[in-house]
Coordinates of C-alpha atoms and ligand atoms in Angstrom, one line a residue:
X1 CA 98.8 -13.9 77.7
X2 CA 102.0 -12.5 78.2
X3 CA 105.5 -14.8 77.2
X4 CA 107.1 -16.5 79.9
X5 CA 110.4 -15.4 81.3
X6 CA 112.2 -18.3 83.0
X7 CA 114.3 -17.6 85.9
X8 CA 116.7 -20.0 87.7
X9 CA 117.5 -19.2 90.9
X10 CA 114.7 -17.0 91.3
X11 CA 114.8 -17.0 95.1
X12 CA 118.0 -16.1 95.2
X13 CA 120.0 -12.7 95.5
X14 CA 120.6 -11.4 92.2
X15 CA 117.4 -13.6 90.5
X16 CA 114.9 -12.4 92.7
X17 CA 116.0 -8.4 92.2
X18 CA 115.7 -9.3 88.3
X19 CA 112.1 -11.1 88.7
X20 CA 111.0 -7.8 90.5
X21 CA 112.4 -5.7 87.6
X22 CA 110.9 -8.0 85.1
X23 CA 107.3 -7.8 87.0
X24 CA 107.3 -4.4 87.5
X25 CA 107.9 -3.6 83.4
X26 CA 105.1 -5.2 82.8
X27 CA 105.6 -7.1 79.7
X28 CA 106.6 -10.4 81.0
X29 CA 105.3 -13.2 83.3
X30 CA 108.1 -14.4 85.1
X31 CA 108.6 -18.3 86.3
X32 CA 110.8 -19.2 88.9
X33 CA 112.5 -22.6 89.0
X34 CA 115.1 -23.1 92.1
X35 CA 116.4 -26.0 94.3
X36 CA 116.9 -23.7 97.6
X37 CA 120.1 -24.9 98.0
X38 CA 121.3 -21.0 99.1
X39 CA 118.1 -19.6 99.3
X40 CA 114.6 -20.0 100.7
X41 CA 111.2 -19.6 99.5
X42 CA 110.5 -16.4 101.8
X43 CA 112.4 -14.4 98.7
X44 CA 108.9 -15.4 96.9
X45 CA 107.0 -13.7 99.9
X46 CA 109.1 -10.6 99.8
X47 CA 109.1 -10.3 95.3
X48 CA 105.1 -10.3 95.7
X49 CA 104.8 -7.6 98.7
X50 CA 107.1 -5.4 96.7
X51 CA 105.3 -6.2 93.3
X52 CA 101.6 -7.3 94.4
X53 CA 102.4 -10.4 92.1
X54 CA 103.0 -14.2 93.2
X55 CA 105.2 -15.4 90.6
X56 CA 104.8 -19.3 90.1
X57 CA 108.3 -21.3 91.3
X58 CA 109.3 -24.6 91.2
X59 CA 111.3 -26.0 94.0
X60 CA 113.2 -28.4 91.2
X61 CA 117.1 -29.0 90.8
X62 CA 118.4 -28.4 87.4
X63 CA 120.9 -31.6 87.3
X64 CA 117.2 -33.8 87.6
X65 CA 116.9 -33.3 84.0
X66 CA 113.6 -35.0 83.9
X67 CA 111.7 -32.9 86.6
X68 CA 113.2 -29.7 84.8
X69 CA 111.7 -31.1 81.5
X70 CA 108.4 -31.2 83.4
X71 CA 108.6 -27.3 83.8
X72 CA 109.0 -26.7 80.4
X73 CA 106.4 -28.7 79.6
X74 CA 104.0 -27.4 82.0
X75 CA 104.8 -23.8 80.7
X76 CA 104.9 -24.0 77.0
X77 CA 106.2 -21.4 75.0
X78 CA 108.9 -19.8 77.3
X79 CA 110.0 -16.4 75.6
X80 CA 113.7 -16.6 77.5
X81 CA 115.6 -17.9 80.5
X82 CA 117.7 -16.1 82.7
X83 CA 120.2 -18.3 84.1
X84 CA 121.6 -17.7 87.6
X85 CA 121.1 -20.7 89.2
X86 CA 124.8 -21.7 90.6
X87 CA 127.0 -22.6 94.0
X88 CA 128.7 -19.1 94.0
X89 CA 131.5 -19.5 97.0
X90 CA 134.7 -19.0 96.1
X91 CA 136.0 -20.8 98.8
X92 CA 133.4 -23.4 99.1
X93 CA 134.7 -24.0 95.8
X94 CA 138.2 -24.7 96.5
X95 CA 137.1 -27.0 99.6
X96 CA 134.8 -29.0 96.7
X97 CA 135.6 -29.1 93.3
X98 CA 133.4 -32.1 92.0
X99 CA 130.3 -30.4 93.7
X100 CA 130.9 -27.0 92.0
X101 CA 131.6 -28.2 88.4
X102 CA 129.2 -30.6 89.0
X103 CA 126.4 -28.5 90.3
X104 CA 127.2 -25.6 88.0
X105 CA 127.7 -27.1 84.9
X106 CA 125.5 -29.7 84.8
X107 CA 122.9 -27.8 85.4
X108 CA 123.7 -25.3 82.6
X109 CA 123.7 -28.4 80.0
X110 CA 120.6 -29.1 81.0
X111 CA 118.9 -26.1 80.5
X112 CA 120.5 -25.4 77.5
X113 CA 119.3 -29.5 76.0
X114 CA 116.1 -28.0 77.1
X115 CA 116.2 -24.7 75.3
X116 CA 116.8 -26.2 72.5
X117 CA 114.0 -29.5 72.8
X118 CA 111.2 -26.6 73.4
X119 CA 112.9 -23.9 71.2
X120 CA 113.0 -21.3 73.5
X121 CA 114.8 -18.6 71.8
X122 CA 116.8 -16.3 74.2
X123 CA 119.1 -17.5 76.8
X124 CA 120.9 -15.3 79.2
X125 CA 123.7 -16.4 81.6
X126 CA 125.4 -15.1 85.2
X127 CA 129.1 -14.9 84.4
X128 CA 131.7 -13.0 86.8
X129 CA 134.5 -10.8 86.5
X130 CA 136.0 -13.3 88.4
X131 CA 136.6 -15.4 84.5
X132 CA 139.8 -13.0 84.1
X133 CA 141.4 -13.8 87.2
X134 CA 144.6 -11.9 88.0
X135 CA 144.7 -8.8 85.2
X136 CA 147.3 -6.2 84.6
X137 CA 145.6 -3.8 82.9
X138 CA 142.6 -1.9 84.1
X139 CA 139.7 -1.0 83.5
X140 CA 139.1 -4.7 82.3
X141 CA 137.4 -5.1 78.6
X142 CA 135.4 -7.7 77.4
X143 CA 138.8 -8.3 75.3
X144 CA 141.3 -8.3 78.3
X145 CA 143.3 -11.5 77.9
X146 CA 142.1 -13.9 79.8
X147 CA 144.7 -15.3 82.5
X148 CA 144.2 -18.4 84.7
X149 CA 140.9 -18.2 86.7
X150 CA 141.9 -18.5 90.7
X151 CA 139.4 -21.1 91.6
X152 CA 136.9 -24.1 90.6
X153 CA 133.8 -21.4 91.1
X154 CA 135.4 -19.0 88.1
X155 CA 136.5 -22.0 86.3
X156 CA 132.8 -23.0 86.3
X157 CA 131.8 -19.6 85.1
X158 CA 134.7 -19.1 82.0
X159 CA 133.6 -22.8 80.7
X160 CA 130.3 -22.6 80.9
X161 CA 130.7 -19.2 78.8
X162 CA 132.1 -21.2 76.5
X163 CA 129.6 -24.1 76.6
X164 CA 126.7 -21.4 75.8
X165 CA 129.2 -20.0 73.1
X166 CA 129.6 -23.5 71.4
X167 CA 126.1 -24.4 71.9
X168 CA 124.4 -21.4 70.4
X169 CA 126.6 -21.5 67.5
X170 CA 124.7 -24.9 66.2
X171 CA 121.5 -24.3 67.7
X172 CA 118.6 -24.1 65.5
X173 CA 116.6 -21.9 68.3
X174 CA 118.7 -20.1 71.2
X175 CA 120.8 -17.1 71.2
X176 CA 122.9 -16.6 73.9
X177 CA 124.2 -13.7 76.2
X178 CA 126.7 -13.8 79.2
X179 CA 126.6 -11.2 81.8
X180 CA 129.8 -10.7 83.6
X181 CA 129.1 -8.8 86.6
X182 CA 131.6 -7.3 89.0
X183 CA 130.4 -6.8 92.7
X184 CA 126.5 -6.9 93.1
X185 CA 125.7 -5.3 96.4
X186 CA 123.0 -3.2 97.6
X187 CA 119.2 -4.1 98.1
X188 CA 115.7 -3.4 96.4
X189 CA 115.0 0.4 97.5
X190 CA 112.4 -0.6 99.3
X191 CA 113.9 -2.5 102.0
X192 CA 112.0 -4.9 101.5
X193 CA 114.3 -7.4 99.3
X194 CA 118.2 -8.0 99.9
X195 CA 121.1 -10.5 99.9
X196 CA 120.2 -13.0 102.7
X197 CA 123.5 -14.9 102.6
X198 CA 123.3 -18.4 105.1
X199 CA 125.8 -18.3 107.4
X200 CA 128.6 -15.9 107.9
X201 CA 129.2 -13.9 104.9
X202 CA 132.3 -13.2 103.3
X203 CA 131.6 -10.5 100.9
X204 CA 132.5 -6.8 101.7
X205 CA 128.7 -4.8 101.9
X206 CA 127.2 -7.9 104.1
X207 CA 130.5 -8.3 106.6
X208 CA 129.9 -4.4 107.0
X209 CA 126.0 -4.2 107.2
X210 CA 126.5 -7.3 109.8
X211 CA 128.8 -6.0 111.8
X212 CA 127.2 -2.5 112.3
X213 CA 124.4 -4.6 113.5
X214 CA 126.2 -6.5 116.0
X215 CA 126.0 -9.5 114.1
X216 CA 129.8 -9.5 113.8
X217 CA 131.7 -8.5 116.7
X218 CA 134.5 -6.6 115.0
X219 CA 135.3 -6.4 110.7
X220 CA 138.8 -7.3 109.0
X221 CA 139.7 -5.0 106.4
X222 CA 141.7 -7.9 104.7
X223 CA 145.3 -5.2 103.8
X224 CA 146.4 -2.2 104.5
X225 CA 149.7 -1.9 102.2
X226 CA 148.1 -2.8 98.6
X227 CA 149.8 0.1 96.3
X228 CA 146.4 1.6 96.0
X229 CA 145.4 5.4 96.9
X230 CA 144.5 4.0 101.1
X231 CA 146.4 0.7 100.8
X232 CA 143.7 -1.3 100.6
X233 CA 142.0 -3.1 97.2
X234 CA 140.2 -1.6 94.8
X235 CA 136.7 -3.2 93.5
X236 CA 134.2 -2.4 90.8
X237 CA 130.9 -2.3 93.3
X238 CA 127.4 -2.5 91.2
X239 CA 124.0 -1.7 92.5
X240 CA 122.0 -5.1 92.3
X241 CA 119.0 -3.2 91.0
X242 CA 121.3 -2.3 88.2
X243 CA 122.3 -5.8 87.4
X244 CA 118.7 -6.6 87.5
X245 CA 117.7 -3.8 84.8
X246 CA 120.8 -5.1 82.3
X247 CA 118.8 -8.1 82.0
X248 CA 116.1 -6.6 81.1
X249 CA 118.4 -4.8 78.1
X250 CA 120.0 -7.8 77.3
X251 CA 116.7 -10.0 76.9
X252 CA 115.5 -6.4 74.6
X253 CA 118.7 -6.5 72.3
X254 CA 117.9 -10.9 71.5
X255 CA 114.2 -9.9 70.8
X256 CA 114.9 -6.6 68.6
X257 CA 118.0 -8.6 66.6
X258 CA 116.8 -11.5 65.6
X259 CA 119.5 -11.6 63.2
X260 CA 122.0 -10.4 65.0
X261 CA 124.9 -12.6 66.6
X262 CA 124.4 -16.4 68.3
X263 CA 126.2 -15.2 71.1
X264 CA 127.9 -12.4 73.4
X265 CA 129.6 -11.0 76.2
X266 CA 129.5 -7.8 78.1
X267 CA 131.0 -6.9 81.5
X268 CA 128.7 -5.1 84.1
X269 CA 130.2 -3.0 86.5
X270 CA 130.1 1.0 87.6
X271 CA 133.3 1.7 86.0
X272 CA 134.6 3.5 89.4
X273 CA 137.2 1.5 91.3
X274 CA 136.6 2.1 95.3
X275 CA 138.7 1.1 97.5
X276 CA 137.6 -1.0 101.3
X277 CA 138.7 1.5 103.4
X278 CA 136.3 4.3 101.1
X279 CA 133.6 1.8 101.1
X280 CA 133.7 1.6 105.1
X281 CA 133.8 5.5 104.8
X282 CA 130.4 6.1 102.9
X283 CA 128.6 3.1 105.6
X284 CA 130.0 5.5 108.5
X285 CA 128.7 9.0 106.6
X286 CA 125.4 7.8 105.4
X287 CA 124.6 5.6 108.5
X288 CA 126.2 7.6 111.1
X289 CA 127.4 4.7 113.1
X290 CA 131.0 3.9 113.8
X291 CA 131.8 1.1 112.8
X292 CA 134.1 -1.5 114.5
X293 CA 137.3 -3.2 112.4
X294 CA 141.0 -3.4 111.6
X295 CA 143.1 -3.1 109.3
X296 CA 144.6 -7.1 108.9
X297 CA 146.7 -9.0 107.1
X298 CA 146.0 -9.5 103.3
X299 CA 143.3 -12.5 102.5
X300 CA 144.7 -15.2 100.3
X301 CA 143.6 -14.8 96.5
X302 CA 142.9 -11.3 97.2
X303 CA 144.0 -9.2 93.3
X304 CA 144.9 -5.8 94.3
X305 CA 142.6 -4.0 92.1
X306 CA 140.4 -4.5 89.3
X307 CA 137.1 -2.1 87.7
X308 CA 135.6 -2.7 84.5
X309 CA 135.2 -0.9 81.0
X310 CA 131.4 -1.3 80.6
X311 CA 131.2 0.8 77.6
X312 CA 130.5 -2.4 75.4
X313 CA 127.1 -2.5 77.7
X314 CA 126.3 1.0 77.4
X315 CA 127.0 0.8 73.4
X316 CA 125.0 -2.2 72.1
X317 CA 122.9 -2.9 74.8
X318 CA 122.1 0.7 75.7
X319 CA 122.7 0.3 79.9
X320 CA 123.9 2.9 82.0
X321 CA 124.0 2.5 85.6
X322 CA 122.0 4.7 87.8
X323 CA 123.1 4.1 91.1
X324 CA 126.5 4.9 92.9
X325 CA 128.2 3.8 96.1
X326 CA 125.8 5.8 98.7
X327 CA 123.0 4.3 97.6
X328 CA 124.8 0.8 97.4
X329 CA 125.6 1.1 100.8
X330 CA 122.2 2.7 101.9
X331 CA 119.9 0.4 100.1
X332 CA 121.8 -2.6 101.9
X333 CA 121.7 -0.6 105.5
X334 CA 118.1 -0.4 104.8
X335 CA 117.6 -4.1 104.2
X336 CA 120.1 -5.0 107.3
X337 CA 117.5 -2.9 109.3
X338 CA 114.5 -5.3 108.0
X339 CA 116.4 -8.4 108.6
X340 CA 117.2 -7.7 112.8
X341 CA 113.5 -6.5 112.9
X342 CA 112.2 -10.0 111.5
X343 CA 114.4 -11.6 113.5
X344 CA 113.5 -9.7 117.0
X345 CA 109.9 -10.8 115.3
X346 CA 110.1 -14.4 115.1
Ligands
NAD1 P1 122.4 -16.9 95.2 O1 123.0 -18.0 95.8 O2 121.7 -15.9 96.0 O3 121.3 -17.4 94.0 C1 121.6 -18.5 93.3 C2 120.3 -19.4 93.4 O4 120.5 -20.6 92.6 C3 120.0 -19.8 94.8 O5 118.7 -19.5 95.2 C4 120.2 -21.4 94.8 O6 119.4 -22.0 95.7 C5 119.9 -21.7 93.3 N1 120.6 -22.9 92.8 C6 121.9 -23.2 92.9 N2 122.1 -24.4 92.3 C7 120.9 -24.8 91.8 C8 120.4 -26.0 91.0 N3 121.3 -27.0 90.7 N4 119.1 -26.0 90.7 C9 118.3 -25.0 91.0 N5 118.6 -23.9 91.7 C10 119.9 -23.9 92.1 O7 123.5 -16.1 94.2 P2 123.4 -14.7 93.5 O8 124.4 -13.8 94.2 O9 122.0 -14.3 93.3 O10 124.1 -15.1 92.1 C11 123.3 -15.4 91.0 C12 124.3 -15.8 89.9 O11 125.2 -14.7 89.6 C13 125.2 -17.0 90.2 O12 125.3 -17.7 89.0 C14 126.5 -16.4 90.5 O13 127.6 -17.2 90.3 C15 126.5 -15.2 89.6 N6 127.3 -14.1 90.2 C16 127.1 -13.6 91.4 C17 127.9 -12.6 91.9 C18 127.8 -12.0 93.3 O14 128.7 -11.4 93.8 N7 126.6 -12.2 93.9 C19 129.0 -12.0 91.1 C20 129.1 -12.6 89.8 C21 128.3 -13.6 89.3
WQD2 C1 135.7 -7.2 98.2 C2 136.9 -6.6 98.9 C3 138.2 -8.0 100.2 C4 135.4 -9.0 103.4 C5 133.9 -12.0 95.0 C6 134.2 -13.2 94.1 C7 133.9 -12.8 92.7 C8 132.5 -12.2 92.5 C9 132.3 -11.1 93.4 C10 131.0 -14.1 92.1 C11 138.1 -7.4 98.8 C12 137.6 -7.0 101.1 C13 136.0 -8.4 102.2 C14 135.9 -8.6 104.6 C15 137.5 -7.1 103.5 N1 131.5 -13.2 92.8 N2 137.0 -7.6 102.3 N3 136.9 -7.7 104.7 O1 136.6 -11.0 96.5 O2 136.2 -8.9 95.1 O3 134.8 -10.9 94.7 O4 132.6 -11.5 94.8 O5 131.2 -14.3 90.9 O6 134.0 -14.0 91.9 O7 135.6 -13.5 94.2 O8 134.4 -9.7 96.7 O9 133.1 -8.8 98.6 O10 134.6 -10.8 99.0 O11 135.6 -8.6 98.7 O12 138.4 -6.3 103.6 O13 135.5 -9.0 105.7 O14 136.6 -6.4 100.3 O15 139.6 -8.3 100.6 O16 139.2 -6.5 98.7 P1 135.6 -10.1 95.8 P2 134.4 -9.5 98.3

């Protein structure tokens, strides 16, 4: 039998990409516990046509202690669990603070009691960039002071880094690792998996992919007079498939350094800053289409420009990332196609 990686939020954008990476390797069977509170249970349909494997998932909220006790119970001897379950809206965030730290953090105590009552030994968490809020110097280290964090959602991200921290400290069973990505975007090469956001979206690749299918009558490019190369912000855009593999590496380093520290952090990012306006450029290039927006006033919270130093990663953990912008934007074309043919389908 092979050990039991646990995933929270398995159905969900970022989770479900990491279950298909952890199925595909081979090593690991892969659990999925999530609430579908920002997902639905069609992710599972799509991780087994691209793997041939139906992973077992538990439609379970983490903040009901007892019926997440009863999946740890019912798989016994859980090898490590990735953590992304969270509400992961910005702006939702600010509208409702109680739910967010409530949701969020809750939920990660949880877990982490129950880590430690079935002494599971690795425990990996979903931070953000978002933790260091406004920076002034780029590219951003895992050492870059950390300023104020701009909202509830980041807030819910820097503590519960520092829960995990605290916790693993003490334990007598769980090591812990904190993954700060930058922007995920992009879909499983296939097509076949993507980010399926509910409603309107607000981040850049889906607005984009949406509105070059008509979803979206026209785009906002939020600024056009940031002093960056075009005038509009710079990001640190990741391929999701590459945010996927890093846990793979980071679940690797706990298991071959048993020894090694309780706890760490390591950003994961490209490295490259791109701006809107360049991102907008490769979607017209590699699609072809035009597509429709304007250049609009600056959104609220917006930081001008921030890209990480991921050399930490590529040091101890030994991750590179393979994939660049085109195929970002590609891969998430391709998975925009799938979406308007299911829905002329249903
Ligand atoms: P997502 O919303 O697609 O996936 C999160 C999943 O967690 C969803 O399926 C949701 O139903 C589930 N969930 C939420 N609360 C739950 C609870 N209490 N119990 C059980 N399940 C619950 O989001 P994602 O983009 O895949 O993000 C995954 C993680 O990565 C999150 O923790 C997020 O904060 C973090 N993150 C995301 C980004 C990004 O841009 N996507 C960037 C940095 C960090
Ligand atoms: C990217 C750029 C927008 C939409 C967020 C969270 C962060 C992390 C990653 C979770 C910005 C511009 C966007 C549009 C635009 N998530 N834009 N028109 O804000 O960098 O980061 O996701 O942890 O915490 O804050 O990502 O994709 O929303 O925006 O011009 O319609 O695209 O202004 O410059 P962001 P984003």
């Amino acid at each position: 039998m092979k050990p039991i990686i646990l995933i929270t939020g398995g159905s969900g954008y970022i989770g479900s990409h990491t279950a298909i990476e952890l199925i595909n390797e081979g090593r690991y069977e892969v659990v999925s516990l999530d609430s579908h509170v920002n997902s639905s249970n069609r992710t599972l349909d799509r991780i087994e046509e691209i793997t041939g494997t139906r992973i077992r998932a538990y439609d379970v909220d983490l903040c009901d202690l007892a019926a997440t006790r009863q999946v740890f119970a019912d798989n016994q001897g859980i090898a490590g669990v990735v953590h992304f379950a969270a509400l992961k809206s910005v702006g939702d965030s600010v509208e409702n603070p109680l739910g967010y730290y409530e949701n969020n953090l809750l939920s990660l105590i949880n877990i982490l009691k129950l880590c430690e009552e079935f002494a599971v030994p690795n425990f990996i968490f979903s931070s953000s960039c978002s933790i260091y809020g406004n920076i002034s110097s780029l590219p951003v280290t895992e050492e870059t002071l950390v300023s104020e964090p701009e909202s509830p959602y980041a807030y819910t991200k820097l503590v519960g880094e520092r829960i995990i921290r605290d916790f693993c400290q003490i334990s007598q069973h769980v090591r812990g690792i904190s993954l700060r990505y930058f922007n995920p975007v992009g879909s499983h090469a296939s097509g076949l998996n993507g980010e399926a956001p509910i409603g309107r979206p607000n981040n850049l690749v889906p607005v984009i992919t949406q509105t070059a299918a008509g979803l979206i009558p026209q785009m906002t490019v939020f600024g056009g007079d940031y002093p960056t190369r075009d005038g509009s912000c710079v990001r640190d855009y990741i391929h999701v498939t590459d945010i996927a593999i890093a846990h793979l590496k980071a679940l690797d380093h706990l298991v071959k350094h048993p020894d090694g520290k309780a706890y760490d952090a390591f950003n994961l990012g490209s490295g490259q800053g791109v701006s809107v306006l360049e991102a907008i450029e490769a979607f017209e290039r590699i699609t072809g289409q035009q597509l429709n927006y304007v250049v609009g006033p600056r959104r609220p919270g917006d930081v001008v420009a921030i890209y990480s130093d991921c050399s930490k990663a590529r040091d101890v953990l030994g991750w590179t990332p393979q994939y660049g912008i085109d195929e970002m934007i590609a891969s998430a074309w391709k998975w925009q196609l799938r979406l308007n043919a299911e829905r002329v389908n249903a």
